[in-house]
PDB file of C-alpha atoms in Angstrom:
ATOM      1  CA  UNK J   7     -28.941  17.838  35.762  1.00 44.00           C
ATOM      2  CA  UNK J   8     -26.851  14.822  36.715  1.00 47.00           C
ATOM      3  CA  UNK J   9     -24.254  13.644  34.166  1.00 50.00           C
ATOM      4  CA  UNK J  10     -25.505  10.605  32.243  1.00 53.00           C
ATOM      5  CA  UNK J  11     -23.568   7.565  33.174  1.00 52.00           C
ATOM      6  CA  UNK J  12     -21.622   5.721  30.461  1.00 55.00           C
ATOM      7  CA  UNK J  13     -21.808   2.134  29.613  1.00 56.00           C
ATOM      8  CA  UNK J  14     -18.089   1.804  29.852  1.00 58.00           C
ATOM      9  CA  UNK J  15     -16.617   3.898  32.646  1.00 60.00           C
ATOM     10  CA  UNK J  16     -13.140   5.478  32.547  1.00 66.00           C
ATOM     11  CA  UNK J  17     -13.525   7.458  29.353  1.00 70.00           C
ATOM     12  CA  UNK J  18     -11.247  10.255  30.586  1.00 74.00           C
ATOM     13  CA  UNK J  19      -8.481   7.881  31.579  1.00 77.00           C
ATOM     14  CA  UNK J  20      -8.833   5.930  28.346  1.00 79.00           C
ATOM     15  CA  UNK J  21      -8.746   9.047  26.164  1.00 78.00           C
ATOM     16  CA  UNK J  22      -5.722  10.427  27.974  1.00 81.00           C
ATOM     17  CA  UNK J  23      -3.802   7.183  27.693  1.00 81.00           C
ATOM     18  CA  UNK J  24      -4.686   7.059  23.996  1.00 83.00           C
ATOM     19  CA  UNK J  25      -3.524  10.554  23.295  1.00 82.00           C
ATOM     20  CA  UNK J  26      -0.381  10.089  25.268  1.00 85.00           C
ATOM     21  CA  UNK J  27       0.408   6.923  23.435  1.00 82.00           C
ATOM     22  CA  UNK J  28      -0.438   8.494  20.071  1.00 81.00           C
ATOM     23  CA  UNK J  29       1.885  11.456  20.938  1.00 81.00           C
ATOM     24  CA  UNK J  30       4.750   9.258  21.879  1.00 82.00           C
ATOM     25  CA  UNK J  31       4.554   6.900  18.873  1.00 82.00           C
ATOM     26  CA  UNK J  32       3.408   9.186  16.097  1.00 77.00           C
ATOM     27  CA  UNK J  33       3.106  12.973  16.792  1.00 80.00           C
ATOM     28  CA  UNK J  34       6.441  13.538  18.568  1.00 80.00           C
ATOM     29  CA  UNK J  35       8.567  11.606  16.039  1.00 77.00           C
ATOM     30  CA  UNK J  36       6.896  13.352  13.050  1.00 76.00           C
ATOM     31  CA  UNK J  37       7.351  16.689  14.727  1.00 79.00           C
ATOM     32  CA  UNK J  38      11.082  15.923  15.218  1.00 75.00           C
ATOM     33  CA  UNK J  39      11.404  15.101  11.521  1.00 76.00           C
ATOM     34  CA  UNK J  40       9.802  18.414  10.516  1.00 76.00           C
ATOM     35  CA  UNK J  41      12.000  20.413  13.074  1.00 77.00           C
ATOM     36  CA  UNK J  42      15.107  18.682  11.863  1.00 73.00           C
ATOM     37  CA  UNK J  43      14.355  19.416   8.329  1.00 74.00           C
ATOM     38  CA  UNK J  44      14.065  23.170   9.036  1.00 73.00           C
ATOM     39  CA  UNK J  45      17.723  23.229   9.987  1.00 69.00           C
ATOM     40  CA  UNK J  46      18.654  22.911   6.340  1.00 70.00           C
ATOM     41  CA  UNK J  47      17.257  26.368   5.514  1.00 70.00           C
ATOM     42  CA  UNK J  48      15.345  27.455   2.444  1.00 74.00           C
ATOM     43  CA  UNK J  49      18.344  27.217   0.169  1.00 74.00           C
ATOM     44  CA  UNK J  50      19.044  23.674   1.201  1.00 71.00           C
ATOM     45  CA  UNK J  51      15.452  22.790   0.785  1.00 74.00           C
ATOM     46  CA  UNK J  52      15.341  24.196  -2.738  1.00 78.00           C
ATOM     47  CA  UNK J  53      18.580  22.435  -3.605  1.00 76.00           C
ATOM     48  CA  UNK J  54      17.030  19.091  -2.599  1.00 74.00           C
ATOM     49  CA  UNK J  55      13.581  19.806  -4.344  1.00 75.00           C
ATOM     50  CA  UNK J  56      15.378  20.898  -7.532  1.00 79.00           C
ATOM     51  CA  UNK J  57      17.772  17.868  -7.596  1.00 83.00           C
ATOM     52  CA  UNK J  58      16.891  15.811 -10.624  1.00 88.00           C
ATOM     53  CA  UNK J  59      18.124  12.603  -9.013  1.00 88.00           C
ATOM     54  CA  UNK J  60      15.900  13.189  -5.930  1.00 89.00           C
ATOM     55  CA  UNK J  61      12.957  14.056  -8.096  1.00 90.00           C
ATOM     56  CA  UNK J  62      13.458  10.965 -10.174  1.00 92.00           C
ATOM     57  CA  UNK J  63      13.533   8.822  -7.101  1.00 92.00           C
ATOM     58  CA  UNK J  64      10.323  10.337  -5.728  1.00 91.00           C
ATOM     59  CA  UNK J  65       8.642   9.893  -9.102  1.00 92.00           C
ATOM     60  CA  UNK J  66       9.667   6.156  -9.244  1.00 93.00           C
ATOM     61  CA  UNK J  67       8.658   5.458  -5.703  1.00 93.00           C
ATOM     62  CA  UNK J  68       5.143   6.941  -5.913  1.00 93.00           C
ATOM     63  CA  UNK J  69       4.439   5.838  -9.509  1.00 94.00           C
ATOM     64  CA  UNK J  70       5.525   2.230  -8.720  1.00 95.00           C
ATOM     65  CA  UNK J  71       3.485   2.223  -5.515  1.00 94.00           C
ATOM     66  CA  UNK J  72       0.335   3.476  -7.332  1.00 95.00           C
ATOM     67  CA  UNK J  73       0.679   0.902 -10.107  1.00 96.00           C
ATOM     68  CA  UNK J  74       1.386  -1.909  -7.802  1.00 96.00           C
ATOM     69  CA  UNK J  75      -1.686  -0.966  -5.645  1.00 95.00           C
ATOM     70  CA  UNK J  76      -3.910  -0.825  -8.652  1.00 95.00           C
ATOM     71  CA  UNK J  77      -2.799  -4.226  -9.820  1.00 96.00           C
ATOM     72  CA  UNK J  78      -3.300  -5.597  -6.251  1.00 96.00           C
ATOM     73  CA  UNK J  79      -6.899  -4.244  -6.188  1.00 95.00           C
ATOM     74  CA  UNK J  80      -7.732  -6.295  -9.337  1.00 95.00           C
ATOM     75  CA  UNK J  81      -5.995  -9.559  -8.438  1.00 95.00           C
ATOM     76  CA  UNK J  82      -6.654  -9.169  -4.767  1.00 94.00           C
ATOM     77  CA  UNK J  83     -10.404  -8.969  -5.373  1.00 94.00           C
ATOM     78  CA  UNK J  84     -10.167 -12.108  -7.606  1.00 93.00           C
ATOM     79  CA  UNK J  85      -8.230 -14.009  -4.943  1.00 93.00           C
ATOM     80  CA  UNK J  86     -10.526 -12.980  -2.213  1.00 93.00           C
ATOM     81  CA  UNK J  87     -13.583 -13.898  -4.251  1.00 92.00           C
ATOM     82  CA  UNK J  88     -12.163 -17.440  -4.865  1.00 92.00           C
ATOM     83  CA  UNK J  89     -11.341 -17.905  -1.247  1.00 92.00           C
ATOM     84  CA  UNK J  90     -14.801 -16.911  -0.022  1.00 90.00           C
ATOM     85  CA  UNK J  91     -17.142 -18.171  -2.773  1.00 87.00           C
ATOM     86  CA  UNK J  92     -15.446 -21.454  -3.902  1.00 88.00           C
ATOM     87  CA  UNK J  93     -14.228 -24.677  -2.254  1.00 89.00           C
ATOM     88  CA  UNK J  94     -11.158 -26.350  -3.819  1.00 87.00           C
ATOM     89  CA  UNK J  95      -8.327 -28.731  -2.814  1.00 90.00           C
ATOM     90  CA  UNK J  96      -5.704 -26.796  -0.960  1.00 88.00           C
ATOM     91  CA  UNK J  97      -7.861 -23.809  -0.146  1.00 90.00           C
ATOM     92  CA  UNK J  98      -6.463 -23.503   3.441  1.00 91.00           C
ATOM     93  CA  UNK J  99      -2.971 -23.535   2.091  1.00 92.00           C
ATOM     94  CA  UNK J 100      -3.710 -20.783  -0.357  1.00 91.00           C
ATOM     95  CA  UNK J 101      -5.429 -18.829   2.385  1.00 91.00           C
ATOM     96  CA  UNK J 102      -2.395 -19.180   4.636  1.00 90.00           C
ATOM     97  CA  UNK J 103       0.076 -18.286   1.771  1.00 91.00           C
ATOM     98  CA  UNK J 104      -1.741 -14.919   1.324  1.00 91.00           C
ATOM     99  CA  UNK J 105      -0.237 -13.817   4.728  1.00 90.00           C
ATOM    100  CA  UNK J 106       3.254 -14.937   3.776  1.00 89.00           C
ATOM    101  CA  UNK J 107       4.455 -11.521   2.846  1.00 89.00           C
ATOM    102  CA  UNK J 108       3.552 -10.297   6.258  1.00 86.00           C
ATOM    103  CA  UNK J 109       5.742 -12.889   8.006  1.00 85.00           C
ATOM    104  CA  UNK J 110       8.591 -13.007   5.455  1.00 86.00           C
ATOM    105  CA  UNK J 111      11.496 -10.671   6.141  1.00 86.00           C
ATOM    106  CA  UNK J 112      11.496  -8.027   3.386  1.00 86.00           C
ATOM    107  CA  UNK J 113      15.229  -8.704   2.557  1.00 86.00           C
ATOM    108  CA  UNK J 114      14.471 -12.356   2.043  1.00 89.00           C
ATOM    109  CA  UNK J 115      11.634 -11.500  -0.254  1.00 88.00           C
ATOM    110  CA  UNK J 116      13.952  -9.122  -2.314  1.00 89.00           C
ATOM    111  CA  UNK J 117      16.658 -11.794  -2.638  1.00 90.00           C
ATOM    112  CA  UNK J 118      14.138 -14.430  -3.621  1.00 90.00           C
ATOM    113  CA  UNK J 119      12.540 -12.201  -6.262  1.00 90.00           C
ATOM    114  CA  UNK J 120      15.934 -11.104  -7.533  1.00 90.00           C
ATOM    115  CA  UNK J 121      17.138 -14.780  -7.872  1.00 89.00           C
ATOM    116  CA  UNK J 122      13.970 -15.583  -9.869  1.00 91.00           C
ATOM    117  CA  UNK J 123      13.837 -12.656 -12.311  1.00 92.00           C
ATOM    118  CA  UNK J 124      17.605 -11.918 -12.711  1.00 89.00           C
ATOM    119  CA  UNK J 125      18.847 -12.712 -16.230  1.00 88.00           C
ATOM    120  CA  UNK J 126      20.337 -15.868 -15.038  1.00 87.00           C
ATOM    121  CA  UNK J 127      17.390 -16.606 -12.709  1.00 87.00           C
ATOM    122  CA  UNK J 128      14.830 -19.429 -12.997  1.00 89.00           C
ATOM    123  CA  UNK J 129      12.220 -17.237 -14.729  1.00 91.00           C
ATOM    124  CA  UNK J 130      14.473 -14.398 -15.942  1.00 88.00           C
ATOM    125  CA  UNK J 131      16.589 -16.756 -18.092  1.00 89.00           C
ATOM    126  CA  UNK J 132      13.499 -17.324 -20.222  1.00 89.00           C
ATOM    127  CA  UNK J 133      12.370 -13.684 -20.378  1.00 89.00           C
ATOM    128  CA  UNK J 134      15.716 -12.181 -21.173  1.00 85.00           C
ATOM    129  CA  UNK J 135      16.082 -13.700 -24.623  1.00 87.00           C
ATOM    130  CA  UNK J 136      12.780 -12.267 -25.748  1.00 88.00           C
ATOM    131  CA  UNK J 137      13.735  -8.794 -24.479  1.00 86.00           C
ATOM    132  CA  UNK J 138      11.760  -8.743 -21.139  1.00 88.00           C
ATOM    133  CA  UNK J 139      13.913  -7.486 -18.337  1.00 90.00           C
ATOM    134  CA  UNK J 140      12.363  -7.565 -14.911  1.00 90.00           C
ATOM    135  CA  UNK J 141      15.230  -7.338 -12.363  1.00 89.00           C
ATOM    136  CA  UNK J 142      17.118  -4.144 -12.072  1.00 90.00           C
ATOM    137  CA  UNK J 143      14.269  -2.150 -13.855  1.00 91.00           C
ATOM    138  CA  UNK J 144      11.171  -0.268 -12.686  1.00 93.00           C
ATOM    139  CA  UNK J 145       9.233  -3.417 -13.525  1.00 93.00           C
ATOM    140  CA  UNK J 146      11.113  -5.340 -10.888  1.00 92.00           C
ATOM    141  CA  UNK J 147      10.389  -2.628  -8.311  1.00 94.00           C
ATOM    142  CA  UNK J 148       6.683  -2.755  -9.139  1.00 95.00           C
ATOM    143  CA  UNK J 149       6.700  -6.576  -8.890  1.00 94.00           C
ATOM    144  CA  UNK J 150       8.256  -6.379  -5.357  1.00 93.00           C
ATOM    145  CA  UNK J 151       5.577  -3.922  -4.252  1.00 94.00           C
ATOM    146  CA  UNK J 152       2.806  -6.212  -5.654  1.00 95.00           C
ATOM    147  CA  UNK J 153       4.321  -9.125  -3.687  1.00 93.00           C
ATOM    148  CA  UNK J 154       4.330  -7.188  -0.371  1.00 92.00           C
ATOM    149  CA  UNK J 155       1.003  -5.386  -1.003  1.00 93.00           C
ATOM    150  CA  UNK J 156      -1.387  -8.096  -2.038  1.00 94.00           C
ATOM    151  CA  UNK J 157      -2.296  -9.292   1.602  1.00 94.00           C
ATOM    152  CA  UNK J 158      -3.631  -5.854   2.344  1.00 94.00           C
ATOM    153  CA  UNK J 159      -6.229  -5.937  -0.399  1.00 94.00           C
ATOM    154  CA  UNK J 160      -7.249  -9.596   0.169  1.00 94.00           C
ATOM    155  CA  UNK J 161      -7.633  -9.253   3.976  1.00 93.00           C
ATOM    156  CA  UNK J 162      -9.607  -6.090   3.637  1.00 93.00           C
ATOM    157  CA  UNK J 163     -12.035  -7.324   0.974  1.00 92.00           C
ATOM    158  CA  UNK J 164     -12.380 -10.933   2.343  1.00 92.00           C
ATOM    159  CA  UNK J 165     -14.577 -10.123   5.419  1.00 91.00           C
ATOM    160  CA  UNK J 166     -16.797  -7.916   3.320  1.00 89.00           C
ATOM    161  CA  UNK J 167     -17.343 -10.628   0.826  1.00 89.00           C
ATOM    162  CA  UNK J 168     -17.988 -13.148   3.644  1.00 87.00           C
ATOM    163  CA  UNK J 169     -20.809 -10.978   4.984  1.00 84.00           C
ATOM    164  CA  UNK J 170     -22.277 -10.239   1.591  1.00 81.00           C
ATOM    165  CA  UNK J 171     -25.667 -11.824   1.479  1.00 78.00           C
ATOM    166  CA  UNK J 172     -26.101 -14.172  -1.502  1.00 76.00           C
ATOM    167  CA  UNK J 173     -29.860 -13.305  -1.345  1.00 76.00           C
ATOM    168  CA  UNK J 174     -29.029  -9.946  -2.817  1.00 77.00           C
ATOM    169  CA  UNK J 175     -27.661 -11.613  -6.026  1.00 76.00           C
ATOM    170  CA  UNK J 176     -30.629 -14.001  -6.087  1.00 76.00           C
ATOM    171  CA  UNK J 177     -33.091 -11.168  -5.803  1.00 83.00           C
ATOM    172  CA  UNK J 178     -31.336  -9.219  -8.522  1.00 79.00           C
ATOM    173  CA  UNK J 179     -31.319 -12.330 -10.794  1.00 79.00           C
ATOM    174  CA  UNK J 180     -34.991 -12.947 -10.080  1.00 79.00           C
ATOM    175  CA  UNK J 181     -35.688  -9.357 -11.195  1.00 78.00           C
ATOM    176  CA  UNK J 182     -34.103 -10.109 -14.536  1.00 80.00           C
ATOM    177  CA  UNK J 183     -30.525  -8.716 -13.999  1.00 79.00           C
ATOM    178  CA  UNK J 184     -27.758 -10.591 -15.813  1.00 80.00           C
ATOM    179  CA  UNK J 185     -24.373 -11.529 -14.299  1.00 80.00           C
ATOM    180  CA  UNK J 186     -22.694  -8.303 -15.499  1.00 81.00           C
ATOM    181  CA  UNK J 187     -25.335  -6.226 -13.976  1.00 81.00           C
ATOM    182  CA  UNK J 188     -25.248  -8.147 -10.713  1.00 80.00           C
ATOM    183  CA  UNK J 189     -21.537  -7.663 -10.447  1.00 79.00           C
ATOM    184  CA  UNK J 190     -21.478  -3.926 -11.424  1.00 78.00           C
ATOM    185  CA  UNK J 191     -24.771  -2.749  -9.764  1.00 81.00           C
ATOM    186  CA  UNK J 192     -24.970  -5.033  -6.665  1.00 81.00           C
ATOM    187  CA  UNK J 193     -21.707  -6.462  -5.683  1.00 84.00           C
ATOM    188  CA  UNK J 194     -19.108  -3.823  -6.785  1.00 85.00           C
ATOM    189  CA  UNK J 195     -20.703  -0.813  -4.956  1.00 84.00           C
ATOM    190  CA  UNK J 196     -20.764  -2.843  -1.660  1.00 86.00           C
ATOM    191  CA  UNK J 197     -17.138  -3.770  -2.156  1.00 89.00           C
ATOM    192  CA  UNK J 198     -15.953  -0.436  -3.303  1.00 89.00           C
ATOM    193  CA  UNK J 199     -15.176   1.151   0.182  1.00 88.00           C
ATOM    194  CA  UNK J 200     -13.114  -2.049   1.171  1.00 90.00           C
ATOM    195  CA  UNK J 201     -11.244  -1.942  -2.337  1.00 92.00           C
ATOM    196  CA  UNK J 202     -10.375   1.672  -1.590  1.00 90.00           C
ATOM    197  CA  UNK J 203      -9.117   0.871   1.886  1.00 90.00           C
ATOM    198  CA  UNK J 204      -7.027  -2.027   0.513  1.00 92.00           C
ATOM    199  CA  UNK J 205      -5.581   0.290  -2.238  1.00 93.00           C
ATOM    200  CA  UNK J 206      -4.726   2.971   0.390  1.00 91.00           C
ATOM    201  CA  UNK J 207      -2.950   0.313   2.630  1.00 91.00           C
ATOM    202  CA  UNK J 208      -1.080  -1.188  -0.258  1.00 93.00           C
ATOM    203  CA  UNK J 209      -0.015   2.140  -1.585  1.00 93.00           C
ATOM    204  CA  UNK J 210       1.175   3.392   1.769  1.00 89.00           C
ATOM    205  CA  UNK J 211       3.202   0.194   2.387  1.00 90.00           C
ATOM    206  CA  UNK J 212       4.721   0.455  -1.170  1.00 91.00           C
ATOM    207  CA  UNK J 213       5.890   4.088  -0.871  1.00 91.00           C
ATOM    208  CA  UNK J 214       8.149   3.439   2.086  1.00 86.00           C
ATOM    209  CA  UNK J 215       9.198  -0.126   1.199  1.00 89.00           C
ATOM    210  CA  UNK J 216      12.962  -0.545   1.177  1.00 89.00           C
ATOM    211  CA  UNK J 217      14.065  -4.200   2.037  1.00 85.00           C
ATOM    212  CA  UNK J 218      12.210  -6.094  -0.728  1.00 88.00           C
ATOM    213  CA  UNK J 219      12.966  -3.400  -3.380  1.00 91.00           C
ATOM    214  CA  UNK J 220      16.622  -2.652  -2.754  1.00 90.00           C
ATOM    215  CA  UNK J 221      17.916  -5.938  -4.072  1.00 89.00           C
ATOM    216  CA  UNK J 222      15.727  -6.199  -7.255  1.00 90.00           C
ATOM    217  CA  UNK J 223      16.065  -2.476  -8.110  1.00 89.00           C
ATOM    218  CA  UNK J 224      19.728  -2.481  -8.999  1.00 84.00           C
ATOM    219  CA  UNK J 225      19.969   1.132  -7.529  1.00 84.00           C
ATOM    220  CA  UNK J 226      20.957   2.829 -10.818  1.00 86.00           C
ATOM    221  CA  UNK J 227      20.937   6.605 -10.524  1.00 84.00           C
ATOM    222  CA  UNK J 228      18.107   8.398 -12.384  1.00 86.00           C
ATOM    223  CA  UNK J 229      16.609   5.004 -13.302  1.00 88.00           C
ATOM    224  CA  UNK J 230      16.020   2.516 -10.433  1.00 90.00           C
ATOM    225  CA  UNK J 231      16.845   4.600  -7.296  1.00 91.00           C
ATOM    226  CA  UNK J 232      13.891   4.715  -4.923  1.00 91.00           C
ATOM    227  CA  UNK J 233      13.338   7.713  -2.473  1.00 90.00           C
ATOM    228  CA  UNK J 234      13.984   5.477   0.722  1.00 91.00           C
ATOM    229  CA  UNK J 235      17.396   4.738  -0.739  1.00 90.00           C
ATOM    230  CA  UNK J 236      18.130   8.460  -1.107  1.00 89.00           C
ATOM    231  CA  UNK J 237      17.262   8.902   2.568  1.00 88.00           C
ATOM    232  CA  UNK J 238      19.583   6.034   3.520  1.00 89.00           C
ATOM    233  CA  UNK J 239      22.325   7.523   1.386  1.00 87.00           C
ATOM    234  CA  UNK J 240      22.007  10.855   3.182  1.00 85.00           C
ATOM    235  CA  UNK J 241      22.141   9.161   6.521  1.00 84.00           C
ATOM    236  CA  UNK J 242      25.331   7.318   5.606  1.00 85.00           C
ATOM    237  CA  UNK J 243      26.844  10.657   4.683  1.00 84.00           C
ATOM    238  CA  UNK J 244      25.690  12.062   8.132  1.00 83.00           C
ATOM    239  CA  UNK J 245      23.484  14.471   6.279  1.00 80.00           C
ATOM    240  CA  UNK J 246      20.606  14.155   8.818  1.00 80.00           C
ATOM    241  CA  UNK J 247      18.907  17.442   7.693  1.00 79.00           C
ATOM    242  CA  UNK J 248      18.901  16.367   4.134  1.00 80.00           C
ATOM    243  CA  UNK J 249      17.530  12.907   4.954  1.00 83.00           C
ATOM    244  CA  UNK J 250      14.746  14.345   7.068  1.00 84.00           C
ATOM    245  CA  UNK J 251      13.908  16.879   4.352  1.00 84.00           C
ATOM    246  CA  UNK J 252      13.389  14.113   1.695  1.00 85.00           C
ATOM    247  CA  UNK J 253      11.392  12.254   4.357  1.00 86.00           C
ATOM    248  CA  UNK J 254       9.182  15.324   4.934  1.00 85.00           C
ATOM    249  CA  UNK J 255       8.539  15.666   1.206  1.00 85.00           C
ATOM    250  CA  UNK J 256       7.555  12.041   1.009  1.00 86.00           C
ATOM    251  CA  UNK J 257       5.302  12.487   4.118  1.00 86.00           C
ATOM    252  CA  UNK J 258       3.574  15.484   2.696  1.00 85.00           C
ATOM    253  CA  UNK J 259       2.925  13.892  -0.720  1.00 86.00           C
ATOM    254  CA  UNK J 260       1.675  10.664   0.987  1.00 86.00           C
ATOM    255  CA  UNK J 261      -0.594  12.661   3.340  1.00 85.00           C
ATOM    256  CA  UNK J 262      -2.224  14.563   0.466  1.00 87.00           C
ATOM    257  CA  UNK J 263      -2.805  11.366  -1.458  1.00 85.00           C
ATOM    258  CA  UNK J 264      -4.147   9.454   1.483  1.00 83.00           C
ATOM    259  CA  UNK J 265      -6.432  12.345   2.385  1.00 86.00           C
ATOM    260  CA  UNK J 266      -7.907  12.280  -1.118  1.00 86.00           C
ATOM    261  CA  UNK J 267      -8.278   8.431  -0.925  1.00 83.00           C
ATOM    262  CA  UNK J 268     -10.118   8.879   2.391  1.00 82.00           C
ATOM    263  CA  UNK J 269     -12.483  11.359   0.867  1.00 85.00           C
ATOM    264  CA  UNK J 270     -13.211   8.964  -2.034  1.00 82.00           C
ATOM    265  CA  UNK J 271     -13.734   6.150   0.554  1.00 77.00           C
ATOM    266  CA  UNK J 272     -16.193   8.320   2.540  1.00 80.00           C
ATOM    267  CA  UNK J 273     -18.022   9.090  -0.572  1.00 79.00           C
ATOM    268  CA  UNK J 274     -18.267   5.474  -1.464  1.00 74.00           C
ATOM    269  CA  UNK J 275     -19.388   4.539   2.004  1.00 73.00           C
ATOM    270  CA  UNK J 276     -22.195   7.098   1.916  1.00 76.00           C
ATOM    271  CA  UNK J 277     -23.499   5.742  -1.371  1.00 70.00           C
ATOM    272  CA  UNK J 278     -23.645   2.104  -0.139  1.00 65.00           C
ATOM    273  CA  UNK J 279     -24.435   2.927   3.631  1.00 61.00           C
ATOM    274  CA  UNK J 280     -21.506   0.588   4.618  1.00 55.00           C
ATOM    275  CA  UNK J 281     -18.042   1.122   5.989  1.00 50.00           C
ATOM    276  CA  UNK J 282     -14.922  -0.781   5.056  1.00 46.00           C
ATOM    277  CA  UNK J 283     -13.504  -3.053   7.658  1.00 47.00           C
TER     278      UNK J 283
END
């Protein structure tokens, strides 16, 4: 039997190039991180994992990333809904501003947020007298992660909303569904895979964020030190094995969480028969 011809020839060459590129960019660097971390030995690994300072930094990084991603899911959905469903003056400007965190250097974003929310900043000077401190607290870290993560949710949900037929809502309304039922039973299940994807992207970006967080965090031990800062500190001390070990711990935790998120996304996609873009 002759082999069936493919629509696009060169599958073997394309697959080989893809695997080679993936190995050079992702697999080999990650393997080097794991191999380097093994040089510290089990005692050194236990010393790092049992360090209260490192554990606090890991807890702060992951908790702030999760909270920021959840907030971005809510407000990113609202922003995408307004951009798709409504027309208003300055809509194009708002749509362009959504991508600003992508283009803005993270250090500039961190400095700008710190100048705004510091006790003497434009906004912080009004919050500080009533006991609300943003800069140099976990709240400031979460705020920075919200700033850099919001585009991931908006740009993930926006195309799905654009393709969502309004006839579905009209049909549901004609059958007697109220607005709450239309949102929860018709619209939200279709948007759920895209929302999960946006959450995963915002979370992944937030866990490893350094530039925009380092200025507003204040870097106080046991309070506002993030895990990427601990990696940088070990590198400055030429403790490459210790730095890679912290990175491996972050990588493993992130991998497990992203794997669970992907399972949830697959479940949501099967329910709706749609895939997130």
